[in-house]
Amino acid sequence: MIEETHDPTLKSWVESANREDCDFPIQNLPLGVFRTTQSPEPRLGAAIGDFILPLSQWLTWDNLNGYMSLMPSDRRRLRCDISKALESGSGKRELVAQSECEMLLPASIGDYTDFYASIHHAQNVGSMFRPDNPLLPNYRHVPIAYHGRSSSIVVSGTAVRRPVGQLGEGQFGPTKNLDYELELGAFLGPGNAIGESIPIDEAEQHIAGVCLVNDWSARDIQRWEYQPLGPFLAKNFATSISPWLITMEALEPFRASPAEHHVPVLPYLQATGSGAFEITLEVRLRSEGMIEPMLISRSHFKDLYWTLAQMIAHHSSNGCPLRPGDLIASGTVSGPEKENRGCLLERTWRGSEPIQLPTGEQRSFLEDGDEVIFTGYCAREGFVRIGLGNCRGTILPARRNHYS
Ligand code: CA
């Protein structure tokens, strides 16, 4: 529903929010958890321009789980209140500069599920490992996912230690094929009780908002361990997320038609309306020798084969309870072109086409000291561009004492 909070003529008394390239104009109002050295207790805030509006007047929790358990009508009312407080002409309030804040994880994350919703990613990876049978026969019928690990989800900016593990028979050591996966995450809530399921047309009411997700992956560990049960230690050493929850209300103007399905899906996965969202996602890489990061890929969330609503309807179809603060991720967001490939495995075609960096270095997979930066934004004629902020992480060398 497009409301007055989406009005493109709306301006804020916070000047930096009115800049054209600003991720956080008054039409966005993402929510997050922050603290400062002066006030070390975690607090909730809304990002506006270069600042944060503390939300103590409305929400006194120290994470967003309570917000995520609200009904969508209550979340919409809160958005209207915050918008009114920040629009030009209303009284100025105390703000905190983002540059002085440490951002924390937005929620206490209960369960984390990682989907595999990009058919382009599935086809690319499949053709590397099974050239004669790239796309498995179930792909167009069932949204594929595995249960991830929430204990290793870290907020953007946290350094990521290169994992060690089994690389093949008799081999144990640091991964040589460290990769990122460009994904979009969705925080869930209020969710369903055990034994009940969420009908597809109600599924979006159970999404509080989205963030950027980097599902760091060790491809050599993955290759050795993934059959028959799927990834395990290749994925659960770290997953980075961006700190700002971009609410479903903020995404409303950027709805898009879902990808075309050539094979009919079962009724419980059939949705009406525009369940996809036009979100552009970008990956940049900076080696230790580089000053500016280099753009590696750009892809579009609307190119996914399955929508968030389909993922939720499927996830709960067997009665599995989804709870406020649960995180689902889309899987690597790739597109049809080479520049749309959302991980190095695809982008360098398993290392056979390395990326040339401006320093003369080459990258097939990530090296120690490399920083990976994800950004995202929504832009559409007639609306103000909103950004997702960023999700970054730098690779630390493996711990030497963990192996011999
Ligand atoms: Ca993944």
CSV table of C-alpha atoms and ligand atoms in Angstrom, one decimal:
chain,number,residue,atom,x,y,z
A,1,MET,CA,0.0,0.0,0.0
A,2,ILE,CA,1.5,3.3,-1.1
A,3,GLU,CA,0.9,5.9,1.7
A,4,GLU,CA,1.9,9.5,2.5
A,5,THR,CA,5.2,8.2,4.0
A,6,HIS,CA,6.2,7.3,0.4
A,7,ASP,CA,5.4,10.8,-1.0
A,8,PRO,CA,8.5,11.8,-3.1
A,9,THR,CA,8.0,15.4,-2.2
A,10,LEU,CA,8.4,14.7,1.5
A,11,LYS,CA,11.6,16.3,3.0
A,12,SER,CA,13.2,16.0,6.4
A,13,TRP,CA,14.6,18.7,8.7
A,14,VAL,CA,17.7,16.5,8.8
A,15,GLU,CA,19.5,18.0,5.8
A,16,SER,CA,21.7,15.1,5.0
A,17,ALA,CA,18.6,12.9,4.4
A,18,ASN,CA,17.5,15.1,1.5
A,19,ARG,CA,20.7,14.4,-0.6
A,20,GLU,CA,19.9,12.6,-3.8
A,21,ASP,CA,22.4,9.8,-3.2
A,22,CYS,CA,21.5,9.2,0.4
A,23,ASP,CA,20.6,5.7,1.4
A,24,PHE,CA,18.4,6.8,4.3
A,25,PRO,CA,15.9,9.5,3.1
A,26,ILE,CA,12.7,10.1,5.1
A,27,GLN,CA,11.0,7.6,2.7
A,28,ASN,CA,13.2,4.8,4.0
A,29,LEU,CA,13.3,4.9,7.8
A,30,PRO,CA,15.1,1.5,8.5
A,31,LEU,CA,15.4,0.3,12.1
A,32,GLY,CA,18.5,-0.9,13.9
A,33,VAL,CA,20.2,-1.4,17.2
A,34,PHE,CA,23.1,0.9,18.1
A,35,ARG,CA,25.2,2.0,21.0
A,36,THR,CA,27.8,4.7,21.7
A,37,THR,CA,30.8,5.0,24.0
A,38,GLN,CA,28.9,7.5,26.2
A,39,SER,CA,25.7,5.3,26.2
A,40,PRO,CA,27.0,1.7,26.0
A,41,GLU,CA,23.5,0.1,26.4
A,42,PRO,CA,22.0,-1.1,23.1
A,43,ARG,CA,19.2,1.2,21.9
A,44,LEU,CA,16.8,1.1,19.0
A,45,GLY,CA,17.0,3.8,16.3
A,46,ALA,CA,15.8,4.8,12.8
A,47,ALA,CA,18.4,5.8,10.3
A,48,ILE,CA,17.9,9.3,8.8
A,49,GLY,CA,20.6,10.8,6.5
A,50,ASP,CA,23.9,10.6,8.4
A,51,PHE,CA,22.1,10.3,11.8
A,52,ILE,CA,20.1,8.0,14.0
A,53,LEU,CA,16.8,9.0,15.6
A,54,PRO,CA,16.6,7.1,19.0
A,55,LEU,CA,13.2,5.4,19.3
A,56,SER,CA,13.0,5.4,23.1
A,57,GLN,CA,9.7,7.3,22.8
A,58,TRP,CA,8.1,4.4,21.0
A,59,LEU,CA,10.1,1.2,21.6
A,60,THR,CA,12.2,0.5,24.7
A,61,TRP,CA,13.5,-2.9,23.8
A,62,ASP,CA,17.2,-3.5,23.2
A,63,ASN,CA,16.6,-5.5,20.0
A,64,LEU,CA,14.0,-5.6,17.3
A,65,ASN,CA,12.5,-9.0,18.1
A,66,GLY,CA,9.5,-7.3,19.8
A,67,TYR,CA,9.0,-5.1,16.8
A,68,MET,CA,9.1,-8.1,14.5
A,69,SER,CA,6.3,-9.7,16.6
A,70,LEU,CA,4.0,-6.8,15.9
A,71,MET,CA,1.1,-7.0,13.5
A,72,PRO,CA,1.8,-5.2,10.2
A,73,SER,CA,-0.8,-2.5,11.1
A,74,ASP,CA,1.1,-1.6,14.2
A,75,ARG,CA,4.4,-1.5,12.3
A,76,ARG,CA,2.8,0.8,9.7
A,77,ARG,CA,1.5,3.1,12.5
A,78,LEU,CA,5.0,3.3,14.0
A,79,ARG,CA,6.4,4.2,10.6
A,80,CYS,CA,3.9,7.1,10.2
A,81,ASP,CA,4.8,8.4,13.7
A,82,ILE,CA,8.6,8.3,12.9
A,83,SER,CA,8.0,10.0,9.5
A,84,LYS,CA,5.9,12.8,11.1
A,85,ALA,CA,8.6,13.4,13.7
A,86,LEU,CA,11.3,13.8,11.0
A,87,GLU,CA,9.5,15.7,8.3
A,88,SER,CA,10.4,19.3,7.6
A,89,GLY,CA,8.6,21.7,9.9
A,90,SER,CA,8.2,19.4,12.9
A,91,GLY,CA,10.2,20.2,16.0
A,92,LYS,CA,13.9,19.1,16.0
A,93,ARG,CA,14.8,16.2,18.2
A,94,GLU,CA,18.0,14.7,19.6
A,95,LEU,CA,19.9,12.7,17.0
A,96,VAL,CA,23.1,10.6,17.2
A,97,ALA,CA,25.7,10.8,14.4
A,98,GLN,CA,26.1,7.4,12.7
A,99,SER,CA,29.8,8.0,12.7
A,100,GLU,CA,29.8,7.8,16.5
A,101,CYS,CA,27.8,4.6,16.8
A,102,GLU,CA,28.6,1.0,16.9
A,103,MET,CA,25.8,-1.0,15.1
A,104,LEU,CA,24.8,-4.3,16.6
A,105,LEU,CA,22.8,-7.2,15.2
A,106,PRO,CA,19.2,-6.1,14.7
A,107,ALA,CA,17.7,-9.0,16.5
A,108,SER,CA,18.4,-12.0,18.6
A,109,ILE,CA,18.3,-14.5,15.7
A,110,GLY,CA,16.6,-17.8,16.6
A,111,ASP,CA,16.8,-19.8,13.4
A,112,TYR,CA,18.5,-19.2,10.1
A,113,THR,CA,17.5,-20.8,6.9
A,114,ASP,CA,19.3,-20.3,3.6
A,115,PHE,CA,17.4,-20.8,0.4
A,116,TYR,CA,18.7,-21.4,-3.2
A,117,ALA,CA,16.1,-19.2,-5.0
A,118,SER,CA,18.2,-18.0,-8.0
A,119,ILE,CA,17.7,-20.3,-10.9
A,120,HIS,CA,20.7,-18.6,-12.6
A,121,HIS,CA,23.0,-19.4,-9.6
A,122,ALA,CA,21.6,-23.0,-9.5
A,123,GLN,CA,22.2,-23.5,-13.2
A,124,ASN,CA,25.7,-22.0,-13.1
A,125,VAL,CA,26.9,-24.0,-10.1
A,126,GLY,CA,25.1,-27.1,-11.3
A,127,SER,CA,26.8,-27.0,-14.7
A,128,MET,CA,30.2,-26.8,-13.0
A,129,PHE,CA,29.6,-29.9,-10.9
A,130,ARG,CA,27.2,-31.8,-13.2
A,131,PRO,CA,27.7,-30.6,-16.8
A,132,ASP,CA,25.2,-33.0,-18.3
A,133,ASN,CA,22.5,-32.3,-15.7
A,134,PRO,CA,22.9,-28.7,-14.4
A,135,LEU,CA,19.4,-28.2,-12.9
A,136,LEU,CA,18.1,-30.9,-10.8
A,137,PRO,CA,14.5,-32.0,-11.6
A,138,ASN,CA,13.0,-30.7,-8.4
A,139,TYR,CA,14.2,-27.2,-8.8
A,140,ARG,CA,11.2,-25.7,-10.6
A,141,HIS,CA,8.8,-27.4,-8.1
A,142,VAL,CA,10.2,-26.9,-4.6
A,143,PRO,CA,12.0,-23.9,-3.1
A,144,ILE,CA,15.3,-25.6,-2.0
A,145,ALA,CA,16.9,-24.6,1.3
A,146,TYR,CA,19.0,-25.9,4.2
A,147,HIS,CA,19.0,-25.0,7.9
A,148,GLY,CA,21.9,-22.7,8.7
A,149,ARG,CA,23.5,-21.7,11.9
A,150,SER,CA,22.5,-18.5,13.8
A,151,SER,CA,25.4,-18.6,16.3
A,152,SER,CA,27.9,-17.4,13.7
A,153,ILE,CA,25.8,-14.6,12.2
A,154,VAL,CA,27.8,-11.4,12.7
A,155,VAL,CA,27.1,-7.7,12.0
A,156,SER,CA,28.7,-5.9,9.1
A,157,GLY,CA,32.3,-4.8,9.9
A,158,THR,CA,33.2,-7.9,11.9
A,159,ALA,CA,36.4,-9.4,10.5
A,160,VAL,CA,36.0,-13.0,9.2
A,161,ARG,CA,38.7,-15.6,10.1
A,162,ARG,CA,39.6,-17.9,7.2
A,163,PRO,CA,38.3,-21.3,8.3
A,164,VAL,CA,40.3,-24.5,8.5
A,165,GLY,CA,38.7,-27.9,7.7
A,166,GLN,CA,38.8,-31.1,5.7
A,167,LEU,CA,39.7,-30.4,2.1
A,168,GLY,CA,39.7,-34.0,0.9
A,169,GLU,CA,40.8,-37.4,2.0
A,170,GLY,CA,43.6,-37.0,4.6
A,171,GLN,CA,43.8,-33.2,4.1
A,172,PHE,CA,43.1,-30.7,6.8
A,173,GLY,CA,44.0,-27.0,6.7
A,174,PRO,CA,43.0,-23.5,5.8
A,175,THR,CA,40.5,-23.3,2.9
A,176,LYS,CA,42.1,-22.3,-0.4
A,177,ASN,CA,38.7,-21.5,-2.0
A,178,LEU,CA,37.2,-18.9,0.3
A,179,ASP,CA,34.2,-17.2,-1.3
A,180,TYR,CA,31.3,-14.8,-0.6
A,181,GLU,CA,27.7,-15.2,-1.5
A,182,LEU,CA,25.6,-12.1,-2.3
A,183,GLU,CA,22.2,-12.7,-0.7
A,184,LEU,CA,19.2,-10.8,0.6
A,185,GLY,CA,17.9,-11.7,4.0
A,186,ALA,CA,14.4,-11.4,5.5
A,187,PHE,CA,13.6,-11.1,9.2
A,188,LEU,CA,10.4,-12.9,10.1
A,189,GLY,CA,7.6,-12.2,12.4
A,190,PRO,CA,5.0,-12.6,13.9
A,191,GLY,CA,5.1,-16.2,12.4
A,192,ASN,CA,3.1,-19.3,13.0
A,193,ALA,CA,2.5,-21.8,15.8
A,194,ILE,CA,3.8,-25.4,15.5
A,195,GLY,CA,1.5,-27.5,13.4
A,196,GLU,CA,0.0,-24.5,11.5
A,197,SER,CA,1.1,-23.2,8.2
A,198,ILE,CA,1.1,-19.7,6.6
A,199,PRO,CA,-1.0,-19.4,3.5
A,200,ILE,CA,0.9,-17.8,0.6
A,201,ASP,CA,-1.4,-14.8,0.4
A,202,GLU,CA,-0.6,-14.0,4.1
A,203,ALA,CA,3.1,-14.8,3.9
A,204,GLU,CA,4.3,-11.2,3.5
A,205,GLN,CA,2.6,-10.2,6.7
A,206,HIS,CA,5.1,-12.3,8.4
A,207,ILE,CA,8.2,-10.4,7.1
A,208,ALA,CA,9.3,-7.5,9.1
A,209,GLY,CA,12.0,-6.3,6.6
A,210,VAL,CA,15.1,-7.2,4.7
A,211,CYS,CA,18.9,-6.8,5.0
A,212,LEU,CA,22.0,-7.7,3.0
A,213,VAL,CA,23.5,-11.1,3.8
A,214,ASN,CA,27.0,-12.5,3.0
A,215,ASP,CA,26.9,-16.3,3.3
A,216,TRP,CA,30.7,-16.8,3.4
A,217,SER,CA,31.6,-20.2,1.8
A,218,ALA,CA,34.7,-22.4,1.7
A,219,ARG,CA,34.3,-24.2,-1.6
A,220,ASP,CA,36.9,-26.9,-1.1
A,221,ILE,CA,35.4,-27.9,2.3
A,222,GLN,CA,31.9,-27.7,0.7
A,223,ARG,CA,32.9,-29.9,-2.3
A,224,TRP,CA,34.2,-32.7,0.1
A,225,GLU,CA,31.5,-32.6,2.7
A,226,TYR,CA,28.2,-31.7,0.9
A,227,GLN,CA,27.0,-35.1,-0.2
A,228,PRO,CA,24.5,-36.5,0.8
A,229,LEU,CA,23.2,-34.0,3.4
A,230,GLY,CA,24.3,-30.6,2.1
A,231,PRO,CA,26.7,-27.9,3.3
A,232,PHE,CA,27.8,-28.0,7.0
A,233,LEU,CA,31.2,-26.5,8.1
A,234,ALA,CA,31.8,-24.9,4.7
A,235,LYS,CA,29.1,-22.3,5.5
A,236,ASN,CA,28.6,-22.1,9.3
A,237,PHE,CA,31.9,-20.4,10.3
A,238,ALA,CA,30.5,-16.9,9.6
A,239,THR,CA,27.5,-15.1,8.0
A,240,SER,CA,27.6,-11.3,7.8
A,241,ILE,CA,24.5,-9.2,7.7
A,242,SER,CA,23.9,-5.4,7.3
A,243,PRO,CA,22.7,-3.7,10.4
A,244,TRP,CA,19.6,-1.9,9.1
A,245,LEU,CA,16.2,-3.5,8.8
A,246,ILE,CA,14.7,-2.1,5.6
A,247,THR,CA,11.0,-2.5,6.4
A,248,MET,CA,8.5,-4.1,4.1
A,249,GLU,CA,6.6,-0.8,4.2
A,250,ALA,CA,9.7,1.0,2.8
A,251,LEU,CA,9.9,-1.5,0.0
A,252,GLU,CA,6.3,-1.1,-1.1
A,253,PRO,CA,6.9,1.3,-4.0
A,254,PHE,CA,9.4,-1.2,-5.5
A,255,ARG,CA,7.2,-4.2,-6.1
A,256,ALA,CA,7.8,-6.1,-9.3
A,257,SER,CA,6.3,-9.1,-11.1
A,258,PRO,CA,8.0,-12.4,-10.1
A,259,ALA,CA,10.0,-14.4,-12.6
A,260,GLU,CA,8.0,-16.4,-15.1
A,261,HIS,CA,7.5,-20.0,-14.2
A,262,HIS,CA,7.3,-22.3,-17.2
A,263,VAL,CA,6.3,-25.3,-15.0
A,264,PRO,CA,3.1,-24.9,-12.9
A,265,VAL,CA,3.6,-25.0,-9.1
A,266,LEU,CA,1.4,-26.6,-6.5
A,267,PRO,CA,-1.5,-24.4,-5.3
A,268,TYR,CA,0.1,-23.7,-1.9
A,269,LEU,CA,2.9,-21.9,-3.8
A,270,GLN,CA,0.7,-19.9,-6.2
A,271,ALA,CA,0.5,-16.2,-5.4
A,272,THR,CA,-1.5,-13.4,-6.8
A,273,GLY,CA,0.0,-9.9,-7.2
A,274,SER,CA,3.6,-8.6,-7.4
A,275,GLY,CA,5.5,-10.6,-4.9
A,276,ALA,CA,9.0,-9.7,-6.2
A,277,PHE,CA,10.9,-6.5,-5.4
A,278,GLU,CA,13.2,-4.4,-7.5
A,279,ILE,CA,16.3,-4.3,-5.4
A,280,THR,CA,19.7,-3.8,-7.1
A,281,LEU,CA,22.6,-5.5,-5.3
A,282,GLU,CA,26.3,-4.8,-5.8
A,283,VAL,CA,29.6,-6.5,-4.8
A,284,ARG,CA,32.8,-4.7,-4.4
A,285,LEU,CA,36.2,-6.0,-3.5
A,286,ARG,CA,39.3,-4.3,-2.0
A,287,SER,CA,42.6,-6.0,-1.6
A,288,GLU,CA,45.1,-4.6,1.0
A,289,GLY,CA,46.9,-2.8,-1.8
A,290,MET,CA,43.9,-1.0,-3.2
A,291,ILE,CA,42.5,2.4,-2.0
A,292,GLU,CA,39.1,2.3,-3.7
A,293,PRO,CA,37.1,-1.0,-3.9
A,294,MET,CA,36.4,-2.4,-7.3
A,295,LEU,CA,32.9,-3.3,-8.6
A,296,ILE,CA,32.8,-7.1,-9.2
A,297,SER,CA,29.1,-7.7,-9.9
A,298,ARG,CA,25.6,-6.2,-9.9
A,299,SER,CA,22.4,-8.3,-9.8
A,300,HIS,CA,18.7,-7.9,-9.3
A,301,PHE,CA,16.6,-9.5,-6.5
A,302,LYS,CA,13.6,-9.6,-8.9
A,303,ASP,CA,15.4,-12.2,-11.1
A,304,LEU,CA,15.0,-14.8,-8.4
A,305,TYR,CA,12.9,-17.8,-9.3
A,306,TRP,CA,11.1,-17.9,-6.0
A,307,THR,CA,9.6,-15.0,-4.1
A,308,LEU,CA,10.0,-14.4,-0.3
A,309,ALA,CA,6.3,-15.2,0.1
A,310,GLN,CA,6.8,-18.6,-1.6
A,311,MET,CA,9.8,-19.3,0.6
A,312,ILE,CA,7.7,-18.6,3.7
A,313,ALA,CA,4.7,-20.5,2.5
A,314,HIS,CA,6.9,-23.5,1.7
A,315,HIS,CA,8.9,-23.3,5.0
A,316,SER,CA,5.8,-23.4,7.1
A,317,SER,CA,3.8,-25.8,4.9
A,318,ASN,CA,4.7,-28.8,7.1
A,319,GLY,CA,3.8,-27.0,10.3
A,320,CYS,CA,7.4,-25.8,11.1
A,321,PRO,CA,7.0,-22.7,13.3
A,322,LEU,CA,8.6,-19.5,12.1
A,323,ARG,CA,9.3,-17.0,14.9
A,324,PRO,CA,10.0,-13.3,15.4
A,325,GLY,CA,13.7,-12.8,14.8
A,326,ASP,CA,14.2,-15.8,12.5
A,327,LEU,CA,16.2,-15.0,9.4
A,328,ILE,CA,15.8,-16.5,6.0
A,329,ALA,CA,18.2,-15.7,3.2
A,330,SER,CA,17.5,-15.9,-0.5
A,331,GLY,CA,20.6,-17.8,-1.6
A,332,THR,CA,23.1,-16.2,-4.0
A,333,VAL,CA,21.4,-13.6,-6.2
A,334,SER,CA,22.8,-14.1,-9.7
A,335,GLY,CA,21.3,-13.1,-13.1
A,336,PRO,CA,21.7,-14.2,-16.7
A,337,GLU,CA,24.8,-12.3,-17.5
A,338,LYS,CA,28.4,-12.7,-16.4
A,339,GLU,CA,28.4,-9.4,-14.5
A,340,ASN,CA,25.3,-10.6,-12.6
A,341,ARG,CA,27.1,-13.6,-10.9
A,342,GLY,CA,26.8,-13.2,-7.1
A,343,CYS,CA,29.8,-15.3,-5.9
A,344,LEU,CA,33.4,-15.8,-7.0
A,345,LEU,CA,32.8,-19.5,-7.8
A,346,GLU,CA,30.5,-18.3,-10.6
A,347,ARG,CA,32.2,-15.0,-11.4
A,348,THR,CA,35.6,-16.6,-12.0
A,349,TRP,CA,34.0,-19.9,-13.2
A,350,ARG,CA,35.6,-22.0,-10.5
A,351,GLY,CA,38.8,-20.0,-10.7
A,352,SER,CA,39.4,-20.5,-14.4
A,353,GLU,CA,38.7,-16.8,-15.3
A,354,PRO,CA,40.4,-14.8,-12.5
A,355,ILE,CA,39.4,-11.2,-11.9
A,356,GLN,CA,42.1,-8.7,-12.6
A,357,LEU,CA,42.5,-6.1,-9.9
A,358,PRO,CA,43.8,-2.5,-10.7
A,359,THR,CA,47.0,-3.4,-8.6
A,360,GLY,CA,47.9,-6.1,-11.1
A,361,GLU,CA,46.8,-8.8,-8.7
A,362,GLN,CA,44.4,-11.6,-9.7
A,363,ARG,CA,41.6,-13.1,-7.7
A,364,SER,CA,40.1,-16.6,-8.2
A,365,PHE,CA,39.0,-16.8,-4.6
A,366,LEU,CA,39.5,-14.5,-1.6
A,367,GLU,CA,42.9,-13.8,-0.1
A,368,ASP,CA,43.8,-12.7,3.5
A,369,GLY,CA,43.3,-9.0,3.9
A,370,ASP,CA,40.6,-8.7,1.2
A,371,GLU,CA,37.5,-6.7,2.1
A,372,VAL,CA,34.2,-7.6,0.5
A,373,ILE,CA,31.5,-4.9,0.5
A,374,PHE,CA,27.9,-5.4,-0.5
A,375,THR,CA,25.5,-2.6,-1.1
A,376,GLY,CA,21.9,-2.4,-2.3
A,377,TYR,CA,19.3,0.1,-3.3
A,378,CYS,CA,15.8,0.5,-4.8
A,379,ALA,CA,15.1,3.1,-7.5
A,380,ARG,CA,12.0,3.7,-9.5
A,381,GLU,CA,10.7,6.6,-11.5
A,382,GLY,CA,8.3,8.7,-9.4
A,383,PHE,CA,9.8,7.6,-6.0
A,384,VAL,CA,12.7,8.5,-3.9
A,385,ARG,CA,15.6,6.1,-4.1
A,386,ILE,CA,16.2,4.2,-0.9
A,387,GLY,CA,19.4,2.3,0.1
A,388,LEU,CA,20.1,-0.8,2.2
A,389,GLY,CA,23.3,0.5,3.6
A,390,ASN,CA,26.2,-1.9,3.4
A,391,CYS,CA,27.5,-5.3,4.5
A,392,ARG,CA,31.3,-5.6,4.8
A,393,GLY,CA,33.9,-8.0,6.1
A,394,THR,CA,37.7,-8.4,5.9
A,395,ILE,CA,39.4,-11.7,5.7
A,396,LEU,CA,41.8,-12.5,8.6
A,397,PRO,CA,44.5,-15.3,8.1
A,398,ALA,CA,43.6,-18.7,9.5
A,399,ARG,CA,44.7,-19.5,13.0
A,400,ARG,CA,47.9,-21.4,12.8
A,401,ASN,CA,47.5,-23.4,16.0
A,402,HIS,CA,44.3,-25.2,14.8
A,403,TYR,CA,46.1,-27.6,12.5
A,404,SER,CA,49.5,-29.0,11.7
B,1,CA,CA,24.0,-19.4,0.4
